[in-house]
Tab-separated table of C-alpha atoms in Angstrom:
chain	number	residue	atom	x	y	z
A	1261	MET	CA	96.148	88.635	88.219
A	1262	ASP	CA	98.066	89.005	91.447
A	1263	GLN	CA	97.083	87.890	94.913
A	1264	SER	CA	95.279	90.922	95.998
A	1265	GLU	CA	93.344	91.096	92.674
A	1266	ARG	CA	92.310	87.443	93.149
A	1267	ILE	CA	91.007	88.011	96.656
A	1268	VAL	CA	88.892	91.041	95.357
A	1269	GLU	CA	87.636	89.019	92.438
A	1270	LYS	CA	86.152	86.595	94.890
A	1271	TYR	CA	84.668	89.317	96.916
A	1272	LEU	CA	83.113	91.009	94.044
A	1273	GLN	CA	81.577	87.513	92.768
A	1274	SER	CA	80.031	87.246	96.240
A	1275	LEU	CA	78.218	90.523	95.630
A	1276	GLU	CA	76.286	89.201	92.800
A	1277	LEU	CA	75.940	92.710	91.180
A	1278	GLY	CA	76.673	91.766	87.641
A	1279	THR	CA	79.318	90.308	85.418
A	1280	ILE	CA	82.680	90.774	86.783
A	1281	VAL	CA	85.598	91.593	83.978
A	1282	PHE	CA	89.170	91.621	84.988
A	1283	GLU	CA	91.143	94.623	83.164
A	1284	PRO	CA	87.992	95.372	80.929
A	1285	ASP	CA	90.039	98.134	79.004
A	1286	GLY	CA	93.368	96.456	78.999
A	1287	ASN	CA	96.288	97.546	81.063
A	1288	VAL	CA	94.691	100.851	82.314
A	1289	PRO	CA	92.422	101.513	85.003
A	1290	PRO	CA	90.027	100.017	86.410
A	1291	ASP	CA	91.300	96.562	87.510
A	1292	PHE	CA	87.709	95.422	87.476
A	1293	SER	CA	84.396	96.481	86.102
A	1294	ILE	CA	80.962	95.286	87.358
A	1295	GLY	CA	78.203	94.965	84.810
A	1296	GLY	CA	79.991	97.550	82.738
A	1297	MET	CA	78.783	100.221	85.039
A	1298	ILE	CA	81.340	100.210	87.889
A	1299	GLY	CA	85.047	100.539	87.852
A	1300	VAL	CA	86.949	98.950	90.692
A	1301	GLU	CA	90.565	99.792	91.508
A	1302	VAL	CA	92.474	97.446	93.637
A	1303	ARG	CA	95.525	98.092	95.835
A	1304	ARG	CA	97.470	96.483	98.645
A	1305	LEU	CA	97.354	98.415	101.893
A	1306	ASN	CA	100.674	98.571	103.386
A	1307	GLN	CA	102.877	100.718	105.541
A	1308	ASN	CA	104.973	103.256	103.753
A	1309	TYR	CA	108.197	104.978	104.190
A	1310	HIS	CA	108.101	108.694	103.238
A	1311	LEU	CA	110.890	109.525	100.865
A	1312	LYS	CA	112.690	113.057	100.996
A	1313	ASP	CA	111.057	114.132	97.826
A	1314	SER	CA	107.684	113.562	99.022
A	1315	ARG	CA	107.314	110.215	97.339
A	1316	THR	CA	106.481	106.995	99.391
A	1317	GLU	CA	107.513	103.422	99.171
A	1318	GLY	CA	105.948	100.253	100.747
A	1319	LEU	CA	108.128	99.082	103.557
A	1320	GLU	CA	108.347	95.766	101.786
A	1321	GLN	CA	110.316	97.430	98.831
A	1322	VAL	CA	113.316	97.363	101.161
A	1323	ALA	CA	112.338	94.402	103.213
A	1324	ILE	CA	111.777	91.717	100.613
A	1325	PRO	CA	114.732	92.171	98.689
A	1326	LEU	CA	117.027	92.415	101.641
A	1327	TRP	CA	115.582	89.202	102.928
A	1328	GLN	CA	115.891	87.543	99.783
A	1329	ARG	CA	119.603	88.498	99.279
A	1330	THR	CA	120.825	87.641	102.652
A	1331	GLU	CA	119.058	84.460	102.922
A	1332	LYS	CA	121.412	83.128	100.097
A	1333	TYR	CA	124.407	85.237	101.275
A	1334	PHE	CA	124.793	83.980	104.996
A	1335	PRO	CA	124.935	80.357	104.318
A	1336	ALA	CA	127.529	80.845	101.374
A	1337	ILE	CA	130.055	82.407	103.952
A	1338	GLY	CA	130.938	78.975	105.365
A	1339	LYS	CA	130.125	75.760	106.623
A	1340	SER	CA	129.260	75.100	110.307
A	1341	ILE	CA	132.434	74.558	112.604
A	1342	ASP	CA	132.288	71.612	114.805
A	1343	GLY	CA	128.475	71.517	114.477
A	1344	GLU	CA	128.172	75.168	115.198
A	1345	SER	CA	125.779	77.415	113.438
A	1346	TRP	CA	124.443	81.040	114.372
A	1347	TYR	CA	121.139	82.824	113.356
A	1348	VAL	CA	121.510	86.334	111.966
A	1349	THR	CA	118.854	88.819	112.716
A	1350	LEU	CA	118.543	91.860	110.542
A	1351	ILE	CA	117.677	95.090	112.235
A	1352	TYR	CA	117.354	97.927	110.000
A	1353	LYS	CA	115.577	101.235	109.005
A	1354	ARG	CA	115.599	103.475	106.002
A	1355	PRO	CA	117.134	104.980	104.151
A	1356	GLN	CA	118.994	101.666	103.637
A	1357	ILE	CA	122.682	101.398	102.787
A	1358	ALA	CA	123.733	100.388	99.481
A	1359	TRP	CA	124.698	96.601	99.363
A	1360	LYS	CA	127.830	97.192	97.428
A	1361	ILE	CA	128.749	99.419	100.517
A	1362	ALA	CA	127.419	97.201	103.023
A	1363	GLU	CA	128.762	93.781	101.808
A	1364	PRO	CA	132.493	94.265	102.289
A	1365	ILE	CA	131.612	95.458	105.827
A	1366	ILE	CA	129.265	92.618	106.565
A	1367	ARG	CA	131.919	89.952	105.108
A	1368	ARG	CA	134.672	91.252	107.320
A	1369	GLU	CA	132.755	91.343	110.505
A	1370	LEU	CA	131.288	87.971	109.900
A	1371	PHE	CA	134.812	86.361	109.053
A	1372	MET	CA	136.184	87.976	112.239
A	1373	PHE	CA	133.360	86.462	114.301
A	1374	MET	CA	133.929	83.063	112.815
A	1375	ASN	CA	137.793	83.200	113.567
A	1376	ALA	CA	137.193	84.322	117.284
A	1377	GLN	CA	138.343	81.980	120.093
A	1378	ASN	CA	135.455	82.613	122.454
A	1379	ARG	CA	132.148	83.475	120.426
A	1380	GLN	CA	129.292	85.118	122.359
A	1381	PRO	CA	126.013	86.332	121.242
A	1382	ILE	CA	126.651	89.920	119.696
A	1383	THR	CA	125.131	92.809	117.909
A	1384	ILE	CA	127.413	94.125	115.035
A	1385	ARG	CA	126.682	97.740	113.845
A	1386	ILE	CA	127.231	97.915	110.044
A	1387	ASN	CA	126.093	101.623	110.083
A	1388	ASP	CA	123.294	103.825	111.539
A	1389	THR	CA	120.675	102.019	109.403
A	1390	LEU	CA	121.676	98.200	109.433
A	1391	GLN	CA	122.817	96.036	112.369
A	1392	LEU	CA	123.211	92.093	112.708
A	1393	LYS	CA	122.363	90.313	115.748
A	1394	LEU	CA	123.948	86.872	116.191
A	1395	ARG	CA	122.708	84.055	118.336
A	1396	ARG	CA	123.775	80.616	118.393
A	1397	ALA	CA	121.520	77.821	116.918
A	1398	GLY	CA	120.536	74.820	119.035
A	1399	LYS	CA	121.942	72.551	116.356
A	1400	ASP	CA	124.103	72.346	113.384
A	1401	GLN	CA	122.333	73.887	110.558
A	1402	GLY	CA	124.920	72.877	108.005
A	1403	SER	CA	126.198	76.592	107.443
A	1404	PHE	CA	127.806	78.673	109.955
A	1405	PHE	CA	125.628	81.772	109.385
A	1406	LEU	CA	121.970	81.539	108.311
A	1407	LEU	CA	119.332	84.331	108.360
A	1408	GLY	CA	116.997	83.823	111.363
A	1409	SER	CA	114.702	86.929	111.311
A	1410	SER	CA	114.524	90.650	110.703
A	1411	LEU	CA	113.223	93.611	112.560
A	1412	ASP	CA	112.008	96.668	110.667
A	1413	ARG	CA	112.470	99.910	112.578
A	1414	ASP	CA	110.352	101.923	110.335
A	1415	SER	CA	107.428	99.429	111.065
A	1416	GLY	CA	104.902	99.557	113.852
A	1417	GLY	CA	102.902	102.078	115.504
A	1418	TRP	CA	99.316	101.785	116.812
A	1419	VAL	CA	97.676	99.599	114.135
A	1420	LEU	CA	94.471	101.682	113.336
A	1421	SER	CA	96.790	104.934	113.132
A	1422	GLU	CA	98.824	103.133	110.392
A	1423	VAL	CA	96.053	102.224	108.546
A	1424	GLU	CA	94.340	105.554	108.363
A	1425	THR	CA	97.820	107.192	107.461
A	1426	ASN	CA	98.325	104.645	104.584
A	1427	LEU	CA	94.732	104.697	103.619
A	1428	MET	CA	94.959	108.503	103.161
A	1429	LEU	CA	97.948	107.807	100.854
A	1430	CYS	CA	96.192	105.098	98.681
A	1431	VAL	CA	93.053	107.043	98.227
A	1432	ALA	CA	94.956	110.053	96.838
A	1433	GLU	CA	97.320	107.929	94.684
A	1434	LYS	CA	94.577	106.132	93.105
A	1435	ALA	CA	92.355	108.976	92.489
A	1436	ARG	CA	95.273	110.728	90.441
A	1437	LYS	CA	95.695	107.378	88.585
A	1438	VAL	CA	91.898	106.901	87.643
A	1439	SER	CA	91.249	110.655	86.813
A	1440	PRO	CA	91.759	110.314	83.112
A	1441	TYR	CA	89.437	107.459	82.761
A	1442	ARG	CA	86.797	108.609	84.912
A	1443	SER	CA	84.110	108.964	82.200
A	1444	ARG	CA	83.909	105.411	81.477
A	1445	TYR	CA	82.218	104.466	84.409
A	1446	ALA	CA	79.265	105.659	86.312
A	1447	SER	CA	80.914	104.886	89.551
A	1448	TRP	CA	84.285	104.120	90.830
A	1449	TRP	CA	85.155	101.832	93.750
A	1450	LEU	CA	88.631	101.376	95.636
A	1451	ILE	CA	89.221	98.126	97.201
A	1452	LEU	CA	92.147	97.897	99.607
A	1453	VAL	CA	93.497	94.612	100.766
A	1454	ASP	CA	94.537	95.387	104.329
A	1455	HIS	CA	97.925	93.704	105.265
A	1456	ILE	CA	98.412	96.124	108.187
A	1457	ALA	CA	95.552	95.427	110.515
A	1458	LEU	CA	94.461	92.296	108.510
A	1459	GLY	CA	90.918	93.759	108.463
A	1460	VAL	CA	89.527	96.273	111.265
A	1461	ARG	CA	87.725	94.386	113.880
A	1462	GLU	CA	83.966	94.973	114.097
A	1463	CYS	CA	84.213	96.312	117.386
A	1464	GLU	CA	86.505	99.226	116.148
A	1465	GLN	CA	84.854	99.843	112.708
A	1466	GLU	CA	82.348	102.639	113.757
A	1467	ARG	CA	84.943	104.337	115.793
A	1468	PHE	CA	87.428	104.206	112.890
A	1469	ARG	CA	84.690	105.495	110.323
A	1470	ALA	CA	83.787	108.144	112.558
A	1471	SER	CA	87.127	109.582	113.582
A	1472	LEU	CA	88.460	109.337	109.878
A	1473	VAL	CA	89.415	112.635	108.535
A	1474	VAL	CA	87.833	112.853	105.091
A	1475	ASN	CA	89.478	114.747	102.378
A	1476	ALA	CA	88.745	115.875	98.878
A	1477	GLU	CA	90.187	112.798	97.194
A	1478	PHE	CA	87.494	110.651	98.754
A	1479	SER	CA	84.862	112.346	96.515
A	1480	ALA	CA	86.473	110.524	93.601
A	1481	TRP	CA	85.137	107.218	94.960
A	1482	GLY	CA	81.468	105.584	95.219
A	1483	LYS	CA	83.057	103.270	97.708
A	1484	VAL	CA	86.365	102.641	99.520
A	1485	ILE	CA	86.407	99.041	101.097
A	1486	LEU	CA	88.971	97.298	103.140
A	1487	ILE	CA	89.277	93.663	103.073
A	1488	ASP	CA	91.018	90.842	105.252
A	1489	PRO	CA	93.659	89.194	102.824
A	1490	ARG	CA	92.868	85.895	104.806
A	1491	ASP	CA	89.165	85.976	104.041
A	1492	HIS	CA	87.570	87.704	101.313
A	1493	CYS	CA	84.184	87.735	103.070
A	1494	ARG	CA	85.524	90.062	105.853
A	1495	ALA	CA	84.946	93.539	104.072
A	1496	PHE	CA	84.627	96.761	105.877
A	1497	GLU	CA	83.070	99.671	103.847
A	1498	ILE	CA	84.843	102.924	105.155
A	1499	TRP	CA	83.343	105.322	102.299
A	1500	PRO	CA	80.613	106.591	101.977
A	1501	ARG	CA	80.242	107.445	105.603
A	1502	THR	CA	76.713	106.309	106.851
A	1503	GLU	CA	74.858	108.231	109.411
A	1504	CYS	CA	73.451	106.817	112.521
């Protein structure tokens, strides 16, 4: 059970609607069943990048591997020089340059910087999709370079707009996934753990629900619910839309 599923399990248990079973039918949908009658699918709601072939990928599919790789790579370049260390900020967007192409360029540029006589903060352009911004650390960090932060140029935008855009992707994606198993349960729920807005604020929920453009894929779900990943009790039922 992953982190999102553990959060949803706590939420379902709090509803007291019946016995909660994780993966009741094995490694196929649903992720949970409630009382043997309701199938529940779980997904992390995150920002996505649209690929050229109409597929999407979560932004973290680039962000996390890039962070993990460079976090180890930069310190390995060399020890601090006379107590001097520099933080590296990654500035990137997609499609990302392959590491086997980027690495020799990065190494050359960082060694040139290390060997410079008068080192000043600088932004190094690796290519159109990757830059390294260097700033001096306030004290000796043991290595000359270390990863300080990152900036994903594909993230951002108005938060609720990003929630809606990625919500629509998830609703459609999961509807296709559960289609072969639909007859096994009387109703299906989709619960999304919201890592974009961290739960839509109560003062914005009615406006968000009212403005949401509901397409045919929503009919696959008895309920669509957003949950704050920090607090499973903060749940926002988006669908079905209730009339005032």
